[in-house]
Amino acid sequence: MDGPRVLVCDHIHDDGVNILREAGYIVDLRTSITASELVEAVGDFDAIVVRSRTKVTEQVLEAGKRLKAVARAGVGLDNIDLKAVKRLGIIVVNSPEAPSNAVAELVLGLMLSLARRIPEADDSMKKGKWIKKQLTGIELKGKTLGIIGFGRIGYQLAKKAGALEMRVLTARRARGEEAGVDAVDLNELLRSSDFVTVHVPLLPQTKHMIGTEEISAMKDGAYLINVARGGVIDEEALRKALVSGKLAGAALDVYEEEPPQDLSLTGLQNVVSLPHIGAATVEAQRANSTVVAEKLIKILG
Ligand code: MLT
């Protein structure tokens, strides 16, 4: 008898595909499948594997007549209709344990980029300009980092920031002490931090959780970093704070619309922006694919 059939809808590392095939699964790789092609094809599969490109809508789930599982190779589940999944009794697995180090390291890179104005310096050199006098930065040592959302990524980041001799605050108590972190309330975190970084999922409760009010509570000249999800920070409030000089800078890897069509935020000189590459390391992608492959095998046998 044939093994379970899995449709891989977005590119994932080969190691995960090999684990499934070695377990006798029939794996179909259609990594540029369109939304309508997916609705047409999904009926033949026991499971689908997606990253963030593929939207697993109610229509897709309903068309998946034999679908038992949706695997998200990565953390965020905001591209999956979780209500429909629950209603239809489909199991969702993801791999939040896989990319935490990659994302935490990226935040360090972004803090250093902002503090030492590395992208601006590099850009000036590419343009043949020697603007040494204009590029005085600040040091991370002795500065305060406020981490909003203290899950796996926040924890990894706290340990790394501690090694850079930063003071670390979190608005959540869990595991704070273990990572040498002071747990404070959100207001105090905003008021006291030189760098604020958000690490929460996008949910109705977290949508625009950092808006005009929260930004005005931040220190003048502080920096805001978002590698979580675009909607967590109100982009228009952030843009205004960067233009007015309330905030010295921001670093963004995620946007309310991806890719962003309106460049009025990413085009600002004091913004470092990246195309959602938080988990884009060889190590994290390998782990994403192997973790979800193993979880699928546990479910489908
Ligand atoms: C994730 O949720 O795993 C990351 O944001 C990476 C991604 O969505 O591609």
PDB file of C-alpha atoms and ligand atoms in Angstrom:
ATOM      1  CA  MET A   1       0.000   0.000   0.000  1.00  0.00           C
ATOM      2  CA  ASP A   2       1.210   3.535  -0.805  1.00  0.00           C
ATOM      3  CA  GLY A   3       2.395   5.742   2.077  1.00  0.00           C
ATOM      4  CA  PRO A   4       0.733   9.042   2.988  1.00  0.00           C
ATOM      5  CA  ARG A   5       0.783  11.719   0.279  1.00  0.00           C
ATOM      6  CA  VAL A   6       2.315  15.087   1.128  1.00  0.00           C
ATOM      7  CA  LEU A   7       2.206  18.222  -0.996  1.00  0.00           C
ATOM      8  CA  VAL A   8       5.076  20.649  -0.341  1.00  0.00           C
ATOM      9  CA  CYS A   9       3.823  24.086  -1.416  1.00  0.00           C
ATOM     10  CA  ASP A  10       6.826  26.292  -0.559  1.00  0.00           C
ATOM     11  CA  HIS A  11      10.535  25.653  -0.808  1.00  0.00           C
ATOM     12  CA  ILE A  12      11.860  23.748   2.214  1.00  0.00           C
ATOM     13  CA  HIS A  13      15.286  22.233   2.922  1.00  0.00           C
ATOM     14  CA  ASP A  14      15.871  18.823   1.259  1.00  0.00           C
ATOM     15  CA  ASP A  15      16.606  17.090   4.580  1.00  0.00           C
ATOM     16  CA  GLY A  16      12.943  17.244   5.613  1.00  0.00           C
ATOM     17  CA  VAL A  17      11.790  15.936   2.232  1.00  0.00           C
ATOM     18  CA  ASN A  18      14.275  13.054   2.496  1.00  0.00           C
ATOM     19  CA  ILE A  19      13.041  12.123   5.984  1.00  0.00           C
ATOM     20  CA  LEU A  20       9.490  11.854   4.636  1.00  0.00           C
ATOM     21  CA  ARG A  21      10.527   9.858   1.561  1.00  0.00           C
ATOM     22  CA  GLU A  22      12.652   7.483   3.624  1.00  0.00           C
ATOM     23  CA  ALA A  23       9.594   6.873   5.819  1.00  0.00           C
ATOM     24  CA  GLY A  24       7.704   5.761   2.689  1.00  0.00           C
ATOM     25  CA  TYR A  25       5.789   8.972   2.059  1.00  0.00           C
ATOM     26  CA  ILE A  26       4.942  10.144  -1.439  1.00  0.00           C
ATOM     27  CA  VAL A  27       6.107  13.743  -1.557  1.00  0.00           C
ATOM     28  CA  ASP A  28       5.092  16.114  -4.323  1.00  0.00           C
ATOM     29  CA  LEU A  29       7.168  19.296  -4.594  1.00  0.00           C
ATOM     30  CA  ARG A  30       5.140  22.135  -6.113  1.00  0.00           C
ATOM     31  CA  THR A  31       6.906  25.095  -4.598  1.00  0.00           C
ATOM     32  CA  SER A  32       5.416  27.755  -6.846  1.00  0.00           C
ATOM     33  CA  ILE A  33       1.862  26.456  -6.707  1.00  0.00           C
ATOM     34  CA  THR A  34      -0.744  29.223  -7.040  1.00  0.00           C
ATOM     35  CA  ALA A  35      -3.778  29.661  -4.788  1.00  0.00           C
ATOM     36  CA  SER A  36      -6.191  28.258  -7.390  1.00  0.00           C
ATOM     37  CA  GLU A  37      -3.881  25.352  -8.314  1.00  0.00           C
ATOM     38  CA  LEU A  38      -3.676  24.465  -4.616  1.00  0.00           C
ATOM     39  CA  VAL A  39      -7.462  24.343  -4.262  1.00  0.00           C
ATOM     40  CA  GLU A  40      -7.555  22.014  -7.253  1.00  0.00           C
ATOM     41  CA  ALA A  41      -4.693  19.756  -6.109  1.00  0.00           C
ATOM     42  CA  VAL A  42      -5.141  19.535  -2.336  1.00  0.00           C
ATOM     43  CA  GLY A  43      -7.873  16.860  -2.487  1.00  0.00           C
ATOM     44  CA  ASP A  44      -5.260  14.199  -3.314  1.00  0.00           C
ATOM     45  CA  PHE A  45      -3.100  14.764  -0.227  1.00  0.00           C
ATOM     46  CA  ASP A  46      -3.016  13.695   3.431  1.00  0.00           C
ATOM     47  CA  ALA A  47      -0.854  16.657   4.427  1.00  0.00           C
ATOM     48  CA  ILE A  48       0.481  19.897   3.027  1.00  0.00           C
ATOM     49  CA  VAL A  49       3.693  21.673   3.991  1.00  0.00           C
ATOM     50  CA  VAL A  50       3.904  25.462   3.716  1.00  0.00           C
ATOM     51  CA  ARG A  51       6.120  28.336   4.759  1.00  0.00           C
ATOM     52  CA  SER A  52       4.667  31.868   4.660  1.00  0.00           C
ATOM     53  CA  ARG A  53       4.071  32.311   0.918  1.00  0.00           C
ATOM     54  CA  THR A  54       1.168  29.883   0.683  1.00  0.00           C
ATOM     55  CA  LYS A  55      -2.061  31.017   2.297  1.00  0.00           C
ATOM     56  CA  VAL A  56      -3.959  28.084   3.762  1.00  0.00           C
ATOM     57  CA  THR A  57      -7.457  29.495   3.424  1.00  0.00           C
ATOM     58  CA  GLU A  58     -10.819  28.008   4.354  1.00  0.00           C
ATOM     59  CA  GLN A  59     -11.318  27.226   0.661  1.00  0.00           C
ATOM     60  CA  VAL A  60      -8.078  25.218   0.531  1.00  0.00           C
ATOM     61  CA  LEU A  61      -8.918  23.363   3.741  1.00  0.00           C
ATOM     62  CA  GLU A  62     -12.427  22.499   2.594  1.00  0.00           C
ATOM     63  CA  ALA A  63     -11.094  21.222  -0.719  1.00  0.00           C
ATOM     64  CA  GLY A  64      -8.686  18.976   1.200  1.00  0.00           C
ATOM     65  CA  LYS A  65     -11.119  16.095   1.505  1.00  0.00           C
ATOM     66  CA  ARG A  66      -8.478  13.692   2.914  1.00  0.00           C
ATOM     67  CA  LEU A  67      -6.318  16.349   4.559  1.00  0.00           C
ATOM     68  CA  LYS A  68      -5.259  15.345   8.084  1.00  0.00           C
ATOM     69  CA  ALA A  69      -2.441  17.787   8.730  1.00  0.00           C
ATOM     70  CA  VAL A  70      -1.026  21.153   7.736  1.00  0.00           C
ATOM     71  CA  ALA A  71       2.660  21.604   8.478  1.00  0.00           C
ATOM     72  CA  ARG A  72       4.065  25.114   8.721  1.00  0.00           C
ATOM     73  CA  ALA A  73       7.857  25.004   8.353  1.00  0.00           C
ATOM     74  CA  GLY A  74       8.467  27.990  10.617  1.00  0.00           C
ATOM     75  CA  VAL A  75       6.871  29.835  13.489  1.00  0.00           C
ATOM     76  CA  GLY A  76       4.023  32.164  12.481  1.00  0.00           C
ATOM     77  CA  LEU A  77       0.628  30.600  11.827  1.00  0.00           C
ATOM     78  CA  ASP A  78      -0.976  33.787  10.544  1.00  0.00           C
ATOM     79  CA  ASN A  79      -1.123  32.409   6.976  1.00  0.00           C
ATOM     80  CA  ILE A  80      -3.343  29.517   8.102  1.00  0.00           C
ATOM     81  CA  ASP A  81      -7.075  29.851   8.786  1.00  0.00           C
ATOM     82  CA  LEU A  82      -6.957  28.382  12.287  1.00  0.00           C
ATOM     83  CA  LYS A  83     -10.725  28.592  12.833  1.00  0.00           C
ATOM     84  CA  ALA A  84     -11.380  26.472   9.746  1.00  0.00           C
ATOM     85  CA  VAL A  85      -8.617  24.057  10.734  1.00  0.00           C
ATOM     86  CA  LYS A  86     -10.289  23.526  14.119  1.00  0.00           C
ATOM     87  CA  ARG A  87     -13.748  23.165  12.635  1.00  0.00           C
ATOM     88  CA  LEU A  88     -12.541  20.557  10.140  1.00  0.00           C
ATOM     89  CA  GLY A  89     -10.492  18.621  12.716  1.00  0.00           C
ATOM     90  CA  ILE A  90      -7.214  19.095  10.836  1.00  0.00           C
ATOM     91  CA  ILE A  91      -3.992  19.085  12.869  1.00  0.00           C
ATOM     92  CA  VAL A  92      -1.487  21.918  12.493  1.00  0.00           C
ATOM     93  CA  VAL A  93       2.193  21.483  13.279  1.00  0.00           C
ATOM     94  CA  ASN A  94       4.939  24.086  13.106  1.00  0.00           C
ATOM     95  CA  SER A  95       8.572  24.410  14.150  1.00  0.00           C
ATOM     96  CA  PRO A  96       8.907  27.277  16.621  1.00  0.00           C
ATOM     97  CA  GLU A  97      12.008  25.624  18.067  1.00  0.00           C
ATOM     98  CA  ALA A  98      13.894  25.776  14.749  1.00  0.00           C
ATOM     99  CA  PRO A  99      14.631  29.425  13.865  1.00  0.00           C
ATOM    100  CA  SER A 100      14.952  31.096  17.300  1.00  0.00           C
ATOM    101  CA  ASN A 101      18.722  31.437  17.171  1.00  0.00           C
ATOM    102  CA  ALA A 102      18.652  32.769  13.598  1.00  0.00           C
ATOM    103  CA  VAL A 103      16.107  35.435  14.530  1.00  0.00           C
ATOM    104  CA  ALA A 104      17.908  36.383  17.750  1.00  0.00           C
ATOM    105  CA  GLU A 105      21.199  36.771  15.861  1.00  0.00           C
ATOM    106  CA  LEU A 106      19.468  38.940  13.277  1.00  0.00           C
ATOM    107  CA  VAL A 107      18.232  41.270  16.023  1.00  0.00           C
ATOM    108  CA  LEU A 108      21.815  41.640  17.248  1.00  0.00           C
ATOM    109  CA  GLY A 109      22.856  42.490  13.686  1.00  0.00           C
ATOM    110  CA  LEU A 110      20.088  45.063  13.445  1.00  0.00           C
ATOM    111  CA  MET A 111      20.972  46.680  16.767  1.00  0.00           C
ATOM    112  CA  LEU A 112      24.595  46.986  15.663  1.00  0.00           C
ATOM    113  CA  SER A 113      23.477  48.278  12.250  1.00  0.00           C
ATOM    114  CA  LEU A 114      21.409  50.995  13.900  1.00  0.00           C
ATOM    115  CA  ALA A 115      23.957  51.838  16.588  1.00  0.00           C
ATOM    116  CA  ARG A 116      26.941  52.060  14.231  1.00  0.00           C
ATOM    117  CA  ARG A 117      24.971  53.132  11.137  1.00  0.00           C
ATOM    118  CA  ILE A 118      26.544  50.304   9.165  1.00  0.00           C
ATOM    119  CA  PRO A 119      24.057  50.232   6.217  1.00  0.00           C
ATOM    120  CA  GLU A 120      24.331  54.011   5.802  1.00  0.00           C
ATOM    121  CA  ALA A 121      28.143  53.851   5.925  1.00  0.00           C
ATOM    122  CA  ASP A 122      28.232  51.030   3.378  1.00  0.00           C
ATOM    123  CA  ASP A 123      25.815  52.862   1.092  1.00  0.00           C
ATOM    124  CA  SER A 124      27.976  56.005   1.189  1.00  0.00           C
ATOM    125  CA  MET A 125      31.096  53.995   0.288  1.00  0.00           C
ATOM    126  CA  LYS A 126      29.297  52.392  -2.668  1.00  0.00           C
ATOM    127  CA  LYS A 127      28.440  55.893  -3.838  1.00  0.00           C
ATOM    128  CA  GLY A 128      32.112  56.954  -3.571  1.00  0.00           C
ATOM    129  CA  LYS A 129      31.493  59.242  -0.571  1.00  0.00           C
ATOM    130  CA  TRP A 130      33.816  59.403   2.458  1.00  0.00           C
ATOM    131  CA  ILE A 131      31.473  60.763   5.164  1.00  0.00           C
ATOM    132  CA  LYS A 132      33.444  59.602   8.201  1.00  0.00           C
ATOM    133  CA  LYS A 133      32.614  62.737  10.234  1.00  0.00           C
ATOM    134  CA  GLN A 134      28.852  62.215   9.827  1.00  0.00           C
ATOM    135  CA  LEU A 135      28.860  58.604  10.978  1.00  0.00           C
ATOM    136  CA  THR A 136      29.395  58.770  14.711  1.00  0.00           C
ATOM    137  CA  GLY A 137      27.353  56.073  16.373  1.00  0.00           C
ATOM    138  CA  ILE A 138      26.690  54.734  19.845  1.00  0.00           C
ATOM    139  CA  GLU A 139      27.820  51.575  21.657  1.00  0.00           C
ATOM    140  CA  LEU A 140      25.532  48.796  22.849  1.00  0.00           C
ATOM    141  CA  LYS A 141      27.491  48.237  26.063  1.00  0.00           C
ATOM    142  CA  GLY A 142      25.597  49.766  28.969  1.00  0.00           C
ATOM    143  CA  LYS A 143      22.420  50.384  26.936  1.00  0.00           C
ATOM    144  CA  THR A 144      19.053  48.907  27.834  1.00  0.00           C
ATOM    145  CA  LEU A 145      17.247  46.471  25.574  1.00  0.00           C
ATOM    146  CA  GLY A 146      13.505  45.998  26.129  1.00  0.00           C
ATOM    147  CA  ILE A 147      12.177  42.674  24.817  1.00  0.00           C
ATOM    148  CA  ILE A 148       8.391  42.524  24.391  1.00  0.00           C
ATOM    149  CA  GLY A 149       7.362  38.862  24.195  1.00  0.00           C
ATOM    150  CA  PHE A 150       9.701  36.538  26.029  1.00  0.00           C
ATOM    151  CA  GLY A 151       9.375  33.190  24.282  1.00  0.00           C
ATOM    152  CA  ARG A 152      12.161  31.212  22.635  1.00  0.00           C
ATOM    153  CA  ILE A 153      13.477  34.102  20.556  1.00  0.00           C
ATOM    154  CA  GLY A 154      13.297  36.631  23.379  1.00  0.00           C
ATOM    155  CA  TYR A 155      15.163  34.247  25.653  1.00  0.00           C
ATOM    156  CA  GLN A 156      17.948  33.592  23.117  1.00  0.00           C
ATOM    157  CA  LEU A 157      18.258  37.296  22.452  1.00  0.00           C
ATOM    158  CA  ALA A 158      18.461  38.153  26.158  1.00  0.00           C
ATOM    159  CA  LYS A 159      21.398  35.784  26.618  1.00  0.00           C
ATOM    160  CA  LYS A 160      23.253  37.287  23.646  1.00  0.00           C
ATOM    161  CA  ALA A 161      22.527  40.884  24.671  1.00  0.00           C
ATOM    162  CA  GLY A 162      23.808  40.075  28.157  1.00  0.00           C
ATOM    163  CA  ALA A 163      27.100  38.990  26.592  1.00  0.00           C
ATOM    164  CA  LEU A 164      27.313  42.445  24.992  1.00  0.00           C
ATOM    165  CA  GLU A 165      26.923  43.952  28.480  1.00  0.00           C
ATOM    166  CA  MET A 166      23.473  45.371  27.795  1.00  0.00           C
ATOM    167  CA  ARG A 167      20.818  45.569  30.499  1.00  0.00           C
ATOM    168  CA  VAL A 168      17.805  43.528  29.432  1.00  0.00           C
ATOM    169  CA  LEU A 169      14.185  44.191  30.397  1.00  0.00           C
ATOM    170  CA  THR A 170      11.181  42.101  29.535  1.00  0.00           C
ATOM    171  CA  ALA A 171       7.502  42.737  29.968  1.00  0.00           C
ATOM    172  CA  ARG A 172       6.982  39.081  30.867  1.00  0.00           C
ATOM    173  CA  ARG A 173       8.151  37.221  33.906  1.00  0.00           C
ATOM    174  CA  ALA A 174       8.632  33.704  32.508  1.00  0.00           C
ATOM    175  CA  ARG A 175      12.275  32.596  32.459  1.00  0.00           C
ATOM    176  CA  GLY A 176      13.418  36.189  32.959  1.00  0.00           C
ATOM    177  CA  GLU A 177      15.629  35.495  35.930  1.00  0.00           C
ATOM    178  CA  GLU A 178      17.255  32.549  34.248  1.00  0.00           C
ATOM    179  CA  ALA A 179      18.439  34.748  31.360  1.00  0.00           C
ATOM    180  CA  GLY A 180      19.539  37.574  33.668  1.00  0.00           C
ATOM    181  CA  VAL A 181      16.591  39.751  32.701  1.00  0.00           C
ATOM    182  CA  ASP A 182      14.569  42.240  34.758  1.00  0.00           C
ATOM    183  CA  ALA A 183      10.812  41.766  34.387  1.00  0.00           C
ATOM    184  CA  VAL A 184       8.990  45.119  34.441  1.00  0.00           C
ATOM    185  CA  ASP A 185       5.619  46.380  33.230  1.00  0.00           C
ATOM    186  CA  LEU A 186       5.274  47.444  29.614  1.00  0.00           C
ATOM    187  CA  ASN A 187       5.237  51.139  30.451  1.00  0.00           C
ATOM    188  CA  GLU A 188       8.475  50.968  32.359  1.00  0.00           C
ATOM    189  CA  LEU A 189      10.049  48.876  29.610  1.00  0.00           C
ATOM    190  CA  LEU A 190       9.103  51.498  27.029  1.00  0.00           C
ATOM    191  CA  ARG A 191      10.262  54.386  29.221  1.00  0.00           C
ATOM    192  CA  SER A 192      13.621  52.846  30.121  1.00  0.00           C
ATOM    193  CA  SER A 193      14.822  51.100  26.964  1.00  0.00           C
ATOM    194  CA  ASP A 194      17.276  52.429  24.387  1.00  0.00           C
ATOM    195  CA  PHE A 195      16.266  49.607  22.039  1.00  0.00           C
ATOM    196  CA  VAL A 196      12.805  48.031  22.037  1.00  0.00           C
ATOM    197  CA  THR A 197      12.193  44.813  20.101  1.00  0.00           C
ATOM    198  CA  VAL A 198       8.910  42.929  19.710  1.00  0.00           C
ATOM    199  CA  HIS A 199       8.654  39.134  19.649  1.00  0.00           C
ATOM    200  CA  VAL A 200       4.946  38.341  19.785  1.00  0.00           C
ATOM    201  CA  PRO A 201       2.717  36.618  17.219  1.00  0.00           C
ATOM    202  CA  LEU A 202       0.197  38.661  15.243  1.00  0.00           C
ATOM    203  CA  LEU A 203      -3.164  38.089  16.937  1.00  0.00           C
ATOM    204  CA  PRO A 204      -6.198  40.352  17.349  1.00  0.00           C
ATOM    205  CA  GLN A 205      -4.814  41.269  20.819  1.00  0.00           C
ATOM    206  CA  THR A 206      -1.339  42.173  19.496  1.00  0.00           C
ATOM    207  CA  LYS A 207      -2.409  44.092  16.379  1.00  0.00           C
ATOM    208  CA  HIS A 208      -0.885  47.604  16.659  1.00  0.00           C
ATOM    209  CA  MET A 209       0.154  46.892  20.246  1.00  0.00           C
ATOM    210  CA  ILE A 210       2.915  49.439  19.616  1.00  0.00           C
ATOM    211  CA  GLY A 211       1.132  52.561  18.365  1.00  0.00           C
ATOM    212  CA  THR A 212       1.247  56.311  18.918  1.00  0.00           C
ATOM    213  CA  GLU A 213       0.748  56.055  22.687  1.00  0.00           C
ATOM    214  CA  GLU A 214       3.403  53.395  23.231  1.00  0.00           C
ATOM    215  CA  ILE A 215       5.896  55.171  20.968  1.00  0.00           C
ATOM    216  CA  SER A 216       5.395  58.451  22.857  1.00  0.00           C
ATOM    217  CA  ALA A 217       6.096  56.556  26.083  1.00  0.00           C
ATOM    218  CA  MET A 218       9.497  55.505  24.666  1.00  0.00           C
ATOM    219  CA  LYS A 219      12.715  57.385  25.431  1.00  0.00           C
ATOM    220  CA  ASP A 220      13.462  60.223  23.048  1.00  0.00           C
ATOM    221  CA  GLY A 221      16.056  58.998  20.565  1.00  0.00           C
ATOM    222  CA  ALA A 222      15.365  55.298  21.176  1.00  0.00           C
ATOM    223  CA  TYR A 223      15.294  52.599  18.476  1.00  0.00           C
ATOM    224  CA  LEU A 224      12.457  50.202  17.614  1.00  0.00           C
ATOM    225  CA  ILE A 225      13.001  46.780  16.018  1.00  0.00           C
ATOM    226  CA  ASN A 226      10.401  44.475  14.501  1.00  0.00           C
ATOM    227  CA  VAL A 227      11.310  41.037  13.200  1.00  0.00           C
ATOM    228  CA  ALA A 228       8.036  39.478  14.441  1.00  0.00           C
ATOM    229  CA  ARG A 229       5.030  40.434  12.313  1.00  0.00           C
ATOM    230  CA  GLY A 230       4.188  43.663  10.515  1.00  0.00           C
ATOM    231  CA  GLY A 231       0.847  44.388  12.109  1.00  0.00           C
ATOM    232  CA  VAL A 232       2.247  44.349  15.650  1.00  0.00           C
ATOM    233  CA  ILE A 233       3.598  47.899  15.175  1.00  0.00           C
ATOM    234  CA  ASP A 234       1.423  50.656  13.739  1.00  0.00           C
ATOM    235  CA  GLU A 235       3.576  51.603  10.743  1.00  0.00           C
ATOM    236  CA  GLU A 236       2.084  55.071  10.320  1.00  0.00           C
ATOM    237  CA  ALA A 237       2.726  55.923  13.987  1.00  0.00           C
ATOM    238  CA  LEU A 238       6.283  54.637  13.577  1.00  0.00           C
ATOM    239  CA  ARG A 239       6.842  56.645  10.403  1.00  0.00           C
ATOM    240  CA  LYS A 240       5.714  59.855  12.118  1.00  0.00           C
ATOM    241  CA  ALA A 241       8.004  59.210  15.106  1.00  0.00           C
ATOM    242  CA  LEU A 242      10.975  58.644  12.799  1.00  0.00           C
ATOM    243  CA  VAL A 243      10.269  61.771  10.755  1.00  0.00           C
ATOM    244  CA  SER A 244       9.792  63.944  13.855  1.00  0.00           C
ATOM    245  CA  GLY A 245      12.999  62.630  15.445  1.00  0.00           C
ATOM    246  CA  LYS A 246      11.154  61.184  18.467  1.00  0.00           C
ATOM    247  CA  LEU A 247      12.820  57.891  17.587  1.00  0.00           C
ATOM    248  CA  ALA A 248      16.413  57.823  16.317  1.00  0.00           C
ATOM    249  CA  GLY A 249      15.829  54.828  14.095  1.00  0.00           C
ATOM    250  CA  ALA A 250      14.024  51.585  13.403  1.00  0.00           C
ATOM    251  CA  ALA A 251      14.911  48.222  11.936  1.00  0.00           C
ATOM    252  CA  LEU A 252      12.228  46.184  10.216  1.00  0.00           C
ATOM    253  CA  ASP A 253      12.161  42.687   8.741  1.00  0.00           C
ATOM    254  CA  VAL A 254       8.369  42.403   8.518  1.00  0.00           C
ATOM    255  CA  TYR A 255       5.592  44.646   7.204  1.00  0.00           C
ATOM    256  CA  GLU A 256       1.825  45.000   7.264  1.00  0.00           C
ATOM    257  CA  GLU A 257       1.943  44.353   3.521  1.00  0.00           C
ATOM    258  CA  GLU A 258       4.700  42.096   2.147  1.00  0.00           C
ATOM    259  CA  PRO A 259       6.427  43.187   0.056  1.00  0.00           C
ATOM    260  CA  PRO A 260       5.534  46.764   1.082  1.00  0.00           C
ATOM    261  CA  GLN A 261       4.116  48.788  -1.808  1.00  0.00           C
ATOM    262  CA  ASP A 262       4.256  52.097   0.044  1.00  0.00           C
ATOM    263  CA  LEU A 263       7.936  52.926   0.586  1.00  0.00           C
ATOM    264  CA  SER A 264       7.367  55.968   2.806  1.00  0.00           C
ATOM    265  CA  LEU A 265       8.586  54.027   5.866  1.00  0.00           C
ATOM    266  CA  THR A 266      11.308  51.784   4.441  1.00  0.00           C
ATOM    267  CA  GLY A 267      12.650  54.668   2.345  1.00  0.00           C
ATOM    268  CA  LEU A 268      13.548  56.783   5.402  1.00  0.00           C
ATOM    269  CA  GLN A 269      17.270  57.277   6.010  1.00  0.00           C
ATOM    270  CA  ASN A 270      16.958  56.179   9.671  1.00  0.00           C
ATOM    271  CA  VAL A 271      15.252  52.875   8.822  1.00  0.00           C
ATOM    272  CA  VAL A 272      17.134  49.644   8.169  1.00  0.00           C
ATOM    273  CA  SER A 273      14.803  47.325   6.292  1.00  0.00           C
ATOM    274  CA  LEU A 274      15.103  43.696   5.241  1.00  0.00           C
ATOM    275  CA  PRO A 275      12.843  41.437   3.127  1.00  0.00           C
ATOM    276  CA  HIS A 276      11.578  39.102   5.922  1.00  0.00           C
ATOM    277  CA  ILE A 277      14.793  37.106   6.307  1.00  0.00           C
ATOM    278  CA  GLY A 278      14.650  36.420  10.054  1.00  0.00           C
ATOM    279  CA  ALA A 279      14.654  32.644   9.591  1.00  0.00           C
ATOM    280  CA  ALA A 280      16.653  32.644   6.368  1.00  0.00           C
ATOM    281  CA  THR A 281      19.738  30.739   7.472  1.00  0.00           C
ATOM    282  CA  VAL A 282      20.840  27.319   6.271  1.00  0.00           C
ATOM    283  CA  GLU A 283      20.676  26.018   9.837  1.00  0.00           C
ATOM    284  CA  ALA A 284      17.175  27.335  10.561  1.00  0.00           C
ATOM    285  CA  GLN A 285      15.748  26.163   7.253  1.00  0.00           C
ATOM    286  CA  ARG A 286      17.231  22.701   7.684  1.00  0.00           C
ATOM    287  CA  ALA A 287      15.778  22.520  11.196  1.00  0.00           C
ATOM    288  CA  ASN A 288      12.400  23.876  10.020  1.00  0.00           C
ATOM    289  CA  SER A 289      12.082  21.111   7.443  1.00  0.00           C
ATOM    290  CA  THR A 290      13.333  18.227   9.589  1.00  0.00           C
ATOM    291  CA  VAL A 291      11.267  19.241  12.632  1.00  0.00           C
ATOM    292  CA  VAL A 292       7.998  19.408  10.684  1.00  0.00           C
ATOM    293  CA  ALA A 293       8.804  16.188   8.796  1.00  0.00           C
ATOM    294  CA  GLU A 294       9.277  14.349  12.084  1.00  0.00           C
ATOM    295  CA  LYS A 295       6.113  15.877  13.538  1.00  0.00           C
ATOM    296  CA  LEU A 296       4.141  14.805  10.456  1.00  0.00           C
ATOM    297  CA  ILE A 297       5.404  11.249  10.770  1.00  0.00           C
ATOM    298  CA  LYS A 298       4.235  11.176  14.410  1.00  0.00           C
ATOM    299  CA  ILE A 299       0.746  12.206  13.289  1.00  0.00           C
ATOM    300  CA  LEU A 300       0.341  10.256  10.066  1.00  0.00           C
ATOM    301  CA  GLY A 301       2.358   7.222  11.110  1.00  0.00           C
TER     302      GLY A 301
HETATM  303  C1  MLT B   1       8.427  32.380  10.663  1.00  0.00           C
HETATM  304  O1  MLT B   1       7.325  32.681  11.120  1.00  0.00           O
HETATM  305  O2  MLT B   1       8.865  31.225  10.685  1.00  0.00           O
HETATM  306  C2  MLT B   1       9.304  33.436  10.090  1.00  0.00           C
HETATM  307  O3  MLT B   1       8.735  34.695  10.147  1.00  0.00           O
HETATM  308  C3  MLT B   1       9.810  33.085   8.732  1.00  0.00           C
HETATM  309  C4  MLT B   1       8.802  33.094   7.636  1.00  0.00           C
HETATM  310  O4  MLT B   1       7.618  33.273   7.836  1.00  0.00           O
HETATM  311  O5  MLT B   1       9.217  32.904   6.498  1.00  0.00           O
END
